[in-house]
GROMACS .gro file of C-alpha atoms in nm:
model
  321
    1GLU     CA    1   0.340   3.683  -1.118
    2GLU     CA    2  -0.037   3.864  -1.217
    3HIS     CA    3  -0.067   3.523  -1.392
    4ARG     CA    4   0.006   3.243  -1.111
    5GLU     CA    5  -0.213   3.430  -0.893
    6LYS     CA    6  -0.465   3.384  -1.091
    7MET     CA    7  -0.338   2.984  -1.175
    8ARG     CA    8  -0.370   3.011  -0.791
    9THR     CA    9  -0.746   3.101  -0.788
   10PHE     CA   10  -0.785   2.868  -1.054
   11VAL     CA   11  -0.695   2.555  -0.879
   12ASP     CA   12  -0.846   2.640  -0.562
   13LYS     CA   13  -1.195   2.679  -0.754
   14LEU     CA   14  -1.123   2.309  -0.995
   15PHE     CA   15  -1.055   2.185  -0.586
   16GLU     CA   16  -1.395   2.345  -0.470
   17GLU     CA   17  -1.564   2.169  -0.760
   18PHE     CA   18  -1.441   1.836  -0.686
   19VAL     CA   19  -1.514   1.801  -0.360
   20THR     CA   20  -1.908   1.916  -0.433
   21LEU     CA   21  -1.859   1.663  -0.722
   22THR     CA   22  -1.764   1.371  -0.487
   23SER     CA   23  -1.974   1.449  -0.256
   24ALA     CA   24  -2.279   1.459  -0.471
   25GLN     CA   25  -2.482   1.111  -0.491
   26PRO     CA   26  -2.562   0.957  -0.740
   27MET     CA   27  -2.159   1.131  -0.847
   28ASP     CA   28  -2.063   1.241  -1.225
   29TRP     CA   29  -1.798   0.925  -1.301
   30GLU     CA   30  -1.712   1.085  -1.610
   31LYS     CA   31  -1.765   1.477  -1.510
   32VAL     CA   32  -1.512   1.334  -1.208
   33ASN     CA   33  -1.249   1.207  -1.421
   34ILE     CA   34  -1.248   1.462  -1.679
   35LEU     CA   35  -1.196   1.713  -1.359
   36THR     CA   36  -0.928   1.506  -1.210
   37SER     CA   37  -0.713   1.569  -1.563
   38THR     CA   38  -0.760   1.916  -1.559
   39ILE     CA   39  -0.676   1.995  -1.163
   40PHE     CA   40  -0.351   1.721  -1.305
   41GLN     CA   41  -0.267   1.981  -1.577
   42ALA     CA   42  -0.343   2.250  -1.447
   43ALA     CA   43  -0.149   2.135  -1.039
   44GLN     CA   44   0.172   2.149  -1.289
   45GLN     CA   45   0.176   2.484  -1.330
   46VAL     CA   46   0.166   2.631  -0.936
   47PRO     CA   47   0.336   2.310  -0.766
   48GLU     CA   48   0.398   2.477  -0.435
   49HIS     CA   49   0.024   2.590  -0.376
   50SER     CA   50  -0.096   2.259  -0.535
   51HIS     CA   51   0.166   2.125  -0.253
   52GLU     CA   52   0.002   2.361   0.042
   53MET     CA   53  -0.389   2.274  -0.023
   54PHE     CA   54  -0.388   1.927  -0.036
   55ALA     CA   55  -0.106   1.866   0.237
   56ASP     CA   56  -0.376   2.167   0.423
   57PHE     CA   57  -0.724   1.932   0.326
   58LEU     CA   58  -0.509   1.643   0.472
   59GLY     CA   59  -0.384   1.733   0.804
   60LYS     CA   60  -0.787   1.903   0.859
   61LEU     CA   61  -0.951   1.468   0.714
   62ARG     CA   62  -0.623   1.429   1.050
   63LYS     CA   63  -0.723   1.602   1.294
   64SER     CA   64  -1.099   1.522   1.249
   65VAL     CA   65  -1.022   1.165   1.257
   66ILE     CA   66  -0.770   1.167   1.587
   67ARG     CA   67  -1.023   1.442   1.719
   68ASP     CA   68  -1.310   1.168   1.727
   69VAL     CA   69  -1.064   0.925   1.797
   70HIS     CA   70  -0.992   1.126   2.131
   71ARG     CA   71  -1.351   1.112   2.207
   72GLY     CA   72  -1.338   0.773   2.268
   73GLN     CA   73  -1.533   0.697   1.851
   74PRO     CA   74  -1.374   0.436   1.663
   75PHE     CA   75  -1.107   0.544   1.375
   76LYS     CA   76  -1.337   0.628   1.077
   77TRP     CA   77  -1.264   0.502   0.713
   78PRO     CA   78  -1.250   0.735   0.414
   79SER     CA   79  -1.606   0.870   0.331
   80ILE     CA   80  -1.643   0.874  -0.054
   81SER     CA   81  -1.517   1.174  -0.075
   82HIS     CA   82  -1.228   1.116   0.102
   83PHE     CA   83  -1.172   0.816  -0.136
   84CYS     CA   84  -1.152   1.037  -0.450
   85PHE     CA   85  -0.978   1.255  -0.278
   86PHE     CA   86  -0.655   1.017  -0.215
   87ARG     CA   87  -0.683   0.858  -0.548
   88LEU     CA   88  -0.691   1.190  -0.723
   89LEU     CA   89  -0.339   1.263  -0.447
   90GLY     CA   90  -0.167   0.948  -0.661
   91HIS     CA   91  -0.250   1.123  -0.984
   92VAL     CA   92  -0.064   1.491  -0.911
   93PHE     CA   93   0.234   1.373  -0.698
   94PRO     CA   94   0.470   1.147  -0.736
   95VAL     CA   95   0.462   0.823  -0.549
   96THR     CA   96   0.775   0.660  -0.622
   97ASP     CA   97   0.889   1.009  -0.371
   98ALA     CA   98   0.932   0.813  -0.069
   99ARG     CA   99   0.983   1.173   0.160
  100HIS     CA  100   0.701   1.333   0.022
  101LYS     CA  101   0.522   1.580   0.259
  102VAL     CA  102   0.145   1.533   0.035
  103VAL     CA  103   0.234   1.122  -0.030
  104THR     CA  104   0.366   1.035   0.294
  105PRO     CA  105   0.133   1.151   0.551
  106ALA     CA  106  -0.153   0.985   0.293
  107THR     CA  107  -0.026   0.689   0.292
  108ILE     CA  108   0.043   0.667   0.669
  109HIS     CA  109  -0.357   0.771   0.640
  110LEU     CA  110  -0.429   0.537   0.496
  111ALA     CA  111  -0.219   0.262   0.646
  112GLN     CA  112  -0.374   0.384   1.004
  113CYS     CA  113  -0.689   0.341   0.851
  114LEU     CA  114  -0.659  -0.114   0.739
  115THR     CA  115  -0.518  -0.144   1.077
  116HIS     CA  116  -0.748  -0.009   1.324
  117SER     CA  117  -1.110   0.045   1.128
  118PRO     CA  118  -1.347  -0.185   1.211
  119LEU     CA  119  -1.398  -0.530   0.950
  120GLU     CA  120  -1.678  -0.632   1.042
  121SER     CA  121  -1.943  -0.530   0.739
  122GLY     CA  122  -1.970  -0.642   0.354
  123ARG     CA  123  -1.923  -0.242   0.364
  124ASP     CA  124  -1.590  -0.243   0.635
  125VAL     CA  125  -1.453  -0.545   0.359
  126LEU     CA  126  -1.524  -0.264   0.062
  127ARG     CA  127  -1.350  -0.039   0.186
  128ALA     CA  128  -1.102  -0.234   0.340
  129LEU     CA  129  -1.023  -0.352  -0.081
  130PHE     CA  130  -1.012   0.017  -0.209
  131VAL     CA  131  -0.771   0.106   0.033
  132SER     CA  132  -0.553  -0.149  -0.012
  133ASN     CA  133  -0.660  -0.167  -0.419
  134LEU     CA  134  -0.547   0.274  -0.364
  135PHE     CA  135  -0.237   0.101  -0.196
  136LEU     CA  136  -0.138  -0.110  -0.510
  137GLN     CA  137  -0.153   0.192  -0.746
  138PHE     CA  138   0.042   0.426  -0.487
  139SER     CA  139   0.344   0.138  -0.418
  140TYR     CA  140   0.325  -0.069  -0.739
  141LYS     CA  141   0.594   0.114  -0.950
  142ALA     CA  142   0.800   0.254  -0.595
  143ASN     CA  143   0.814  -0.095  -0.574
  144ARG     CA  144   0.769  -0.108  -0.206
  145PHE     CA  145   0.597  -0.295   0.104
  146VAL     CA  146   0.269  -0.182   0.294
  147PRO     CA  147   0.209  -0.438   0.606
  148GLU     CA  148  -0.104  -0.330   0.664
  149VAL     CA  149  -0.209  -0.424   0.349
  150PHE     CA  150  -0.067  -0.751   0.396
  151HIS     CA  151  -0.247  -0.786   0.753
  152SER     CA  152  -0.545  -0.637   0.661
  153LEU     CA  153  -0.641  -0.881   0.376
  154PHE     CA  154  -0.569  -1.196   0.595
  155ARG     CA  155  -0.731  -1.089   0.797
  156LEU     CA  156  -1.015  -1.167   0.528
  157LEU     CA  157  -0.933  -1.442   0.402
  158PRO     CA  158  -1.075  -1.795   0.542
  159THR     CA  159  -0.785  -2.065   0.630
  160GLU     CA  160  -0.781  -2.364   0.841
  161GLU     CA  161  -0.709  -2.213   1.099
  162ASN     CA  162  -0.934  -1.927   1.163
  163PRO     CA  163  -1.244  -2.094   0.871
  164LYS     CA  164  -1.440  -1.777   0.977
  165THR     CA  165  -1.406  -1.421   0.819
  166PRO     CA  166  -1.601  -1.163   0.680
  167LEU     CA  167  -1.507  -1.343   0.371
  168THR     CA  168  -1.669  -1.707   0.428
  169LEU     CA  169  -1.949  -1.796   0.268
  170SER     CA  170  -2.209  -1.941   0.420
  171SER     CA  171  -2.263  -2.268   0.171
  172THR     CA  172  -2.006  -2.461  -0.019
  173LYS     CA  173  -2.303  -2.568  -0.252
  174LEU     CA  174  -2.271  -2.251  -0.474
  175ASN     CA  175  -2.565  -2.216  -0.789
  176LYS     CA  176  -2.265  -2.117  -0.999
  177LYS     CA  177  -2.474  -1.987  -1.254
  178ASN     CA  178  -2.636  -1.721  -0.991
  179LEU     CA  179  -2.255  -1.667  -0.871
  180SER     CA  180  -2.051  -1.497  -1.207
  181ILE     CA  181  -1.750  -1.300  -1.097
  182SER     CA  182  -1.802  -0.909  -1.178
  183SER     CA  183  -1.613  -0.620  -1.107
  184ILE     CA  184  -1.746  -0.449  -0.762
  185PRO     CA  185  -1.924  -0.132  -0.801
  186PHE     CA  186  -1.825   0.155  -0.601
  187THR     CA  187  -2.157   0.292  -0.541
  188LEU     CA  188  -2.203   0.021  -0.299
  189LEU     CA  189  -2.035   0.184  -0.072
  190TYR     CA  190  -2.339   0.378  -0.037
  191ASN     CA  191  -2.582   0.354   0.306
  192HIS     CA  192  -2.877   0.256   0.090
  193PRO     CA  193  -3.146  -0.025   0.171
  194GLU     CA  194  -3.039  -0.252  -0.168
  195ASN     CA  195  -2.694  -0.186  -0.110
  196LYS     CA  196  -2.718  -0.367   0.212
  197LYS     CA  197  -2.894  -0.692   0.094
  198TYR     CA  198  -2.544  -0.769  -0.180
  199LEU     CA  199  -2.313  -0.685   0.090
  200ASP     CA  200  -2.421  -0.913   0.332
  201SER     CA  201  -2.484  -1.230   0.016
  202ASP     CA  202  -2.236  -1.498  -0.066
  203HIS     CA  203  -2.212  -1.338  -0.444
  204PHE     CA  204  -2.070  -1.011  -0.251
  205LYS     CA  205  -1.847  -1.209  -0.012
  206LEU     CA  206  -1.692  -1.467  -0.415
  207ASN     CA  207  -1.632  -1.106  -0.632
  208ALA     CA  208  -1.449  -0.977  -0.319
  209LEU     CA  209  -1.245  -1.267  -0.324
  210ALA     CA  210  -1.189  -1.217  -0.633
  211MET     CA  211  -1.097  -0.852  -0.575
  212CYS     CA  212  -0.807  -0.975  -0.342
  213TYR     CA  213  -0.681  -1.187  -0.545
  214ARG     CA  214  -0.632  -0.989  -0.779
  215ILE     CA  215  -0.453  -0.699  -0.568
  216LEU     CA  216  -0.196  -1.028  -0.439
  217ILE     CA  217  -0.150  -1.070  -0.740
  218GLY     CA  218  -0.039  -0.733  -0.829
  219PHE     CA  219   0.213  -0.758  -0.537
  220VAL     CA  220   0.349  -1.053  -0.644
  221GLY     CA  221   0.480  -0.862  -0.922
  222SER     CA  222   0.646  -0.609  -0.673
  223LEU     CA  223   0.755  -0.795  -0.380
  224SER     CA  224   0.892  -1.127  -0.625
  225ASP     CA  225   1.263  -1.027  -0.514
  226SER     CA  226   1.199  -1.013  -0.188
  227VAL     CA  227   1.344  -1.261   0.054
  228SER     CA  228   0.986  -1.210   0.332
  229PHE     CA  229   0.815  -1.300   0.016
  230THR     CA  230   0.778  -1.764   0.112
  231ALA     CA  231   0.689  -1.550   0.417
  232LEU     CA  232   0.408  -1.326   0.311
  233TYR     CA  233   0.266  -1.553   0.113
  234ALA     CA  234   0.279  -1.888   0.372
  235LYS     CA  235  -0.116  -1.777   0.415
  236VAL     CA  236  -0.256  -1.718   0.085
  237GLN     CA  237  -0.122  -2.087   0.058
  238GLN     CA  238  -0.310  -2.181   0.283
  239HIS     CA  239  -0.561  -1.996   0.208
  240LEU     CA  240  -0.568  -2.136  -0.173
  241LYS     CA  241  -0.547  -2.533  -0.027
  242PHE     CA  242  -0.901  -2.462   0.182
  243THR     CA  243  -1.067  -2.289  -0.133
  244LYS     CA  244  -0.999  -2.660  -0.233
  245LYS     CA  245  -1.266  -2.812  -0.163
  246PHE     CA  246  -1.534  -2.608  -0.317
  247ALA     CA  247  -1.357  -2.435  -0.585
  248ASN     CA  248  -1.443  -2.659  -0.890
  249GLY     CA  249  -1.779  -2.608  -0.800
  250LEU     CA  250  -1.755  -2.170  -0.912
  251SER     CA  251  -1.775  -1.995  -1.219
  252ASP     CA  252  -1.471  -1.994  -1.456
  253LYS     CA  253  -1.407  -1.744  -1.410
  254PHE     CA  254  -1.349  -1.709  -1.049
  255LYS     CA  255  -1.115  -2.047  -1.087
  256ALA     CA  256  -0.889  -1.932  -1.312
  257LEU     CA  257  -0.777  -1.563  -1.153
  258ARG     CA  258  -0.745  -1.848  -0.876
  259GLU     CA  259  -0.530  -2.010  -1.109
  260SER     CA  260  -0.329  -1.747  -1.173
  261LEU     CA  261  -0.237  -1.679  -0.808
  262GLU     CA  262  -0.197  -2.005  -0.708
  263SER     CA  263   0.078  -2.088  -1.011
  264LYS     CA  264   0.252  -1.679  -0.995
  265VAL     CA  265   0.318  -1.783  -0.651
  266GLU     CA  266   0.404  -2.133  -0.724
  267ALA     CA  267   0.690  -1.937  -0.989
  268VAL     CA  268   0.850  -1.753  -0.743
  269GLU     CA  269   0.908  -2.030  -0.452
  270GLU     CA  270   1.008  -2.202  -0.704
  271ARG     CA  271   1.254  -1.976  -0.805
  272PHE     CA  272   1.361  -1.881  -0.444
  273ARG     CA  273   1.357  -2.279  -0.395
  274GLN     CA  274   1.693  -2.352  -0.670
  275SER     CA  275   1.873  -2.015  -0.598
  276ARG     CA  276   1.836  -2.162  -0.197
  277PHE     CA  277   2.136  -2.390  -0.045
  278PRO     CA  278   2.210  -2.479   0.294
  279LEU     CA  279   2.449  -2.398   0.584
  280GLN     CA  280   2.826  -2.512   0.514
  281TYR     CA  281   3.085  -2.549   0.736
  282GLN     CA  282   3.393  -2.319   0.625
  283LYS     CA  283   3.760  -2.454   0.721
  284ARG     CA  284   3.914  -2.117   0.673
  285LYS     CA  285   4.006  -1.975   0.946
  286VAL     CA  286   3.810  -1.659   1.069
  287GLU     CA  287   3.905  -1.291   0.966
  288THR     CA  288   3.866  -1.026   1.172
  289ILE     CA  289   3.600  -0.797   0.961
  290GLN     CA  290   3.811  -0.374   0.934
  291GLN     CA  291   3.591  -0.144   1.077
  292TYR     CA  292   3.587   0.179   0.990
  293ASP     CA  293   3.321   0.314   1.174
  294PRO     CA  294   3.544   0.664   1.435
  295ARG     CA  295   3.555   0.520   1.797
  296PHE     CA  296   3.550   0.853   2.053
  297GLN     CA  297   3.946   0.895   2.161
  298GLU     CA  298   3.910   0.932   2.590
  299ASP     CA  299   4.252   1.023   2.600
  300PHE     CA  300   4.350   1.276   2.304
  301SER     CA  301   4.562   1.576   2.388
  302LEU     CA  302   4.660   1.790   2.172
  303GLU     CA  303   5.041   1.771   2.291
  304LYS     CA  304   5.077   1.396   2.149
  305ARG     CA  305   5.133   1.380   1.777
  306TYR     CA  306   4.868   1.104   1.629
  307GLY     CA  307   4.955   0.907   1.296
  308LEU     CA  308   5.323   1.027   1.028
  309THR     CA  309   5.464   1.319   1.017
  310PRO     CA  310   5.495   1.442   0.742
  311LYS     CA  311   5.864   1.305   0.671
  312GLU     CA  312   5.799   0.991   0.772
  313GLN     CA  313   5.443   1.011   0.624
  314GLU     CA  314   5.788   1.092   0.274
  315LYS     CA  315   6.024   0.821   0.319
  316LYS     CA  316   5.712   0.558   0.409
  317LEU     CA  317   5.598   0.667  -0.001
  318LYS     CA  318   5.985   0.607  -0.077
  319LYS     CA  319   5.972   0.256  -0.034
  320LYS     CA  320   5.636   0.204  -0.162
  321LEU     CA  321   5.759   0.294  -0.493
   0.00000   0.00000   0.00000
C-alpha cells in the first residue's frame, strides 16, 4: 500500500511537469515525448488514480468552457497545452472502449469544438485539422464513425456549390516551385506575428488541403465497409472534381496525394457498385414474421390457467417421440 501511495504521488508530479512543459514557449518536444512514455508506464501501476486525475482535469476544462459560453463568449478551441493533454490521453487509455469514463467525455468535448468553435482564420483551420487528426488516431482502431470530423472538413473543402471556403486559393495560377507540400509544424499555433502572414498565404492553404487529404485517406480504411460510405464521400468527389482544373499546375507531391485519395474512394465505390443489385419483384406469398418481444396482458388473472398443464406437456412430448 505504501508503494502504491508513492506511485500516486509520482504520477501527480509527472502530470504537473507535463502541464508545465506543454505551457512553455517554445515547447521542448523531446522532453514532452519522453514524459508521455513515462506517464503511460506509471499510469498502468495505479489505473484508478490515473482515471480520477485525468477525469478531474477534463472536468475543470469542461466547466471553464461552459462558463464562458454562458457568458456569451464563443466555444473555445483547445489551447496548445490542452492539445497535448488530449494527445497524452489517447496514449494512456484504450481508445477502443466505447464507454470509457475518460476517453468518451474527451471525444465529446473535441466533437463540440469542431461543431461550435469558429472557423474563420488560418489558425482556426489549423486547430480544426489537429482535432480531426486526433479523432483519426482515436477512432481508427475502434472503427468508429465521427460525423463532426466530416462536417468540419466539408466546411474547409471548396466545391462548385461552395467555392469560397477558408482553404480557397487566392489565385489558380500558382508557381509550383514556391508551393511545395510539407508537414504543418505545431508551432504555428503560437500567436506570433510571423505566423499570421504564413497562415494567410496560399502555401499554407495547400499544405492544409494536403492534411485534409491525409485525414480522409485514413478514414477510408475504417469506413470502407460502411453502407453510408457513398453518401459521406460524395462531397469529397465534388471537391476533387473542382480542384482538377488547377491541380496539374501544382507540385508532384500534392498531385500524388490527391490522386491517391481519388483512387481509394473510387475503388470502394466500385466495390459497392458491383455488390449492389436493383429491387426485384417478389412473387412468393408474404410470410408474417414471428414476434418474440413479450406483450403485456391486460386481462391477466392468477386464477386463470395459461398454457399447457404438466400432464398435457408430457402427452405432447410423447406424441413427438
